[in-house]
CSV table of C-alpha atoms in Angstrom, one decimal:
chain,number,residue,atom,x,y,z
A,28,MET,CA,9.3,-17.9,16.8
A,29,THR,CA,12.0,-19.1,19.6
A,30,ASP,CA,15.6,-18.1,19.2
A,31,GLU,CA,16.0,-21.9,19.2
A,32,HIS,CA,13.6,-22.3,16.4
A,33,LEU,CA,15.2,-19.4,14.4
A,34,ALA,CA,18.3,-21.1,15.0
A,35,HIS,CA,17.6,-24.0,12.9
A,36,SER,CA,14.5,-24.3,10.8
A,37,THR,CA,13.6,-26.1,7.6
A,38,VAL,CA,11.4,-24.1,4.8
A,39,GLN,CA,10.3,-25.8,2.0
A,40,LEU,CA,9.9,-23.9,-1.3
A,41,GLU,CA,7.9,-24.3,-4.7
A,42,LEU,CA,10.3,-22.7,-7.3
A,43,GLU,CA,9.7,-22.2,-10.9
A,44,PRO,CA,11.4,-24.3,-13.6
A,45,ASP,CA,13.6,-21.7,-14.4
A,46,GLU,CA,14.5,-21.0,-10.8
A,47,SER,CA,15.4,-24.6,-10.3
A,48,ALA,CA,17.5,-24.7,-13.1
A,49,PHE,CA,19.3,-21.6,-12.2
A,50,ILE,CA,20.0,-23.2,-8.8
A,51,GLU,CA,21.1,-26.6,-10.2
A,52,ARG,CA,23.5,-24.6,-12.8
A,53,GLN,CA,25.1,-22.8,-9.8
A,54,VAL,CA,25.7,-26.0,-7.6
A,55,SER,CA,26.8,-28.3,-10.4
A,56,ASN,CA,29.4,-25.8,-11.6
A,57,GLY,CA,30.8,-25.3,-8.4
A,58,ALA,CA,29.8,-21.7,-7.5
A,59,TYR,CA,27.9,-23.1,-4.2
A,60,ALA,CA,28.1,-26.3,-2.6
A,61,SER,CA,24.3,-27.1,-2.0
A,62,ALA,CA,21.2,-25.2,-2.5
A,63,GLU,CA,21.2,-24.4,0.8
A,64,ASP,CA,24.5,-22.6,0.7
A,65,MET,CA,23.1,-20.7,-2.1
A,66,LEU,CA,20.1,-19.8,-0.4
A,67,ARG,CA,22.4,-18.5,2.4
A,68,ALA,CA,24.2,-16.5,0.1
A,69,GLY,CA,21.1,-14.8,-1.1
A,70,LEU,CA,19.7,-14.1,2.4
A,71,ARG,CA,23.0,-12.4,3.2
A,72,LEU,CA,22.9,-10.2,0.1
A,73,LEU,CA,19.3,-9.1,0.9
A,74,ALA,CA,20.3,-8.3,4.6
A,75,GLN,CA,23.4,-6.4,3.4
A,76,ASN,CA,20.9,-4.7,0.6
A,77,GLU,CA,18.5,-3.8,3.4
A,78,ARG,CA,21.0,-2.3,5.8
A,79,ARG,CA,22.7,-0.3,2.8
A,80,GLU,CA,19.1,1.2,2.0
A,81,ARG,CA,18.6,2.0,5.8
A,82,ILE,CA,22.2,3.9,5.9
A,83,ALA,CA,21.3,5.7,2.8
A,84,GLU,CA,18.0,6.8,4.2
A,85,LEU,CA,19.5,7.9,7.4
A,86,ARG,CA,22.1,10.0,5.8
A,87,SER,CA,19.5,11.4,3.6
A,88,MET,CA,17.6,12.5,6.8
A,89,ILE,CA,20.8,14.0,8.3
A,90,ASP,CA,21.7,16.0,5.0
A,91,GLU,CA,18.1,17.3,5.1
A,92,ALA,CA,18.5,18.3,8.9
A,93,ASP,CA,21.9,19.8,8.2
A,94,ARG,CA,20.2,21.9,5.1
A,95,SER,CA,17.6,23.1,7.6
A,96,VAL,CA,20.0,24.1,10.3
A,97,GLN,CA,21.9,25.9,7.4
A,98,ALA,CA,18.7,27.9,6.3
A,99,GLY,CA,18.0,28.8,10.0
A,100,ASP,CA,14.9,26.4,10.2
A,101,PHE,CA,15.6,25.2,13.8
A,102,LYS,CA,14.5,26.1,17.5
A,103,GLU,CA,17.1,26.8,20.3
A,104,PHE,CA,15.7,25.9,24.1
A,105,SER,CA,17.6,27.7,27.0
A,106,ASN,CA,16.7,24.5,29.2
A,107,SER,CA,15.1,21.0,29.3
A,108,GLY,CA,11.9,22.5,30.6
A,109,ASP,CA,11.3,24.6,27.4
A,110,LEU,CA,12.4,21.6,25.3
A,111,THR,CA,9.7,19.4,27.2
A,112,ALA,CA,7.1,21.9,26.9
A,113,PHE,CA,7.8,22.4,23.5
A,114,ILE,CA,7.4,18.6,22.6
A,115,VAL,CA,4.1,18.4,24.4
A,116,ALA,CA,2.7,21.3,22.8
A,117,GLU,CA,3.4,19.7,19.3
A,118,ALA,CA,1.9,16.3,20.4
A,119,LYS,CA,-1.0,17.9,21.7
A,120,ALA,CA,-1.4,19.9,18.3
A,121,ARG,CA,-1.1,17.0,16.4
A,122,ARG,CA,-3.9,15.2,17.8
């Protein structure tokens, strides 16, 4: 998809009757100006949720790395050549 297409696109959805009724209620009670506004709000919430989940995942990875360091489970390298050699050896071992 091009940036232009992503900027403005039309989507058609087939909704279950209860989903359609929910949207109609939300629009009619003034929670949203239109079904489109409600959909955009829902998409924003999904994007925020994905970001929160990714941040939580990254924090968990950082915590795990911190625990490994505290337990002494790490390697030290005196120069970049040693690090490069270690990375190459690890890559070969995984093949």
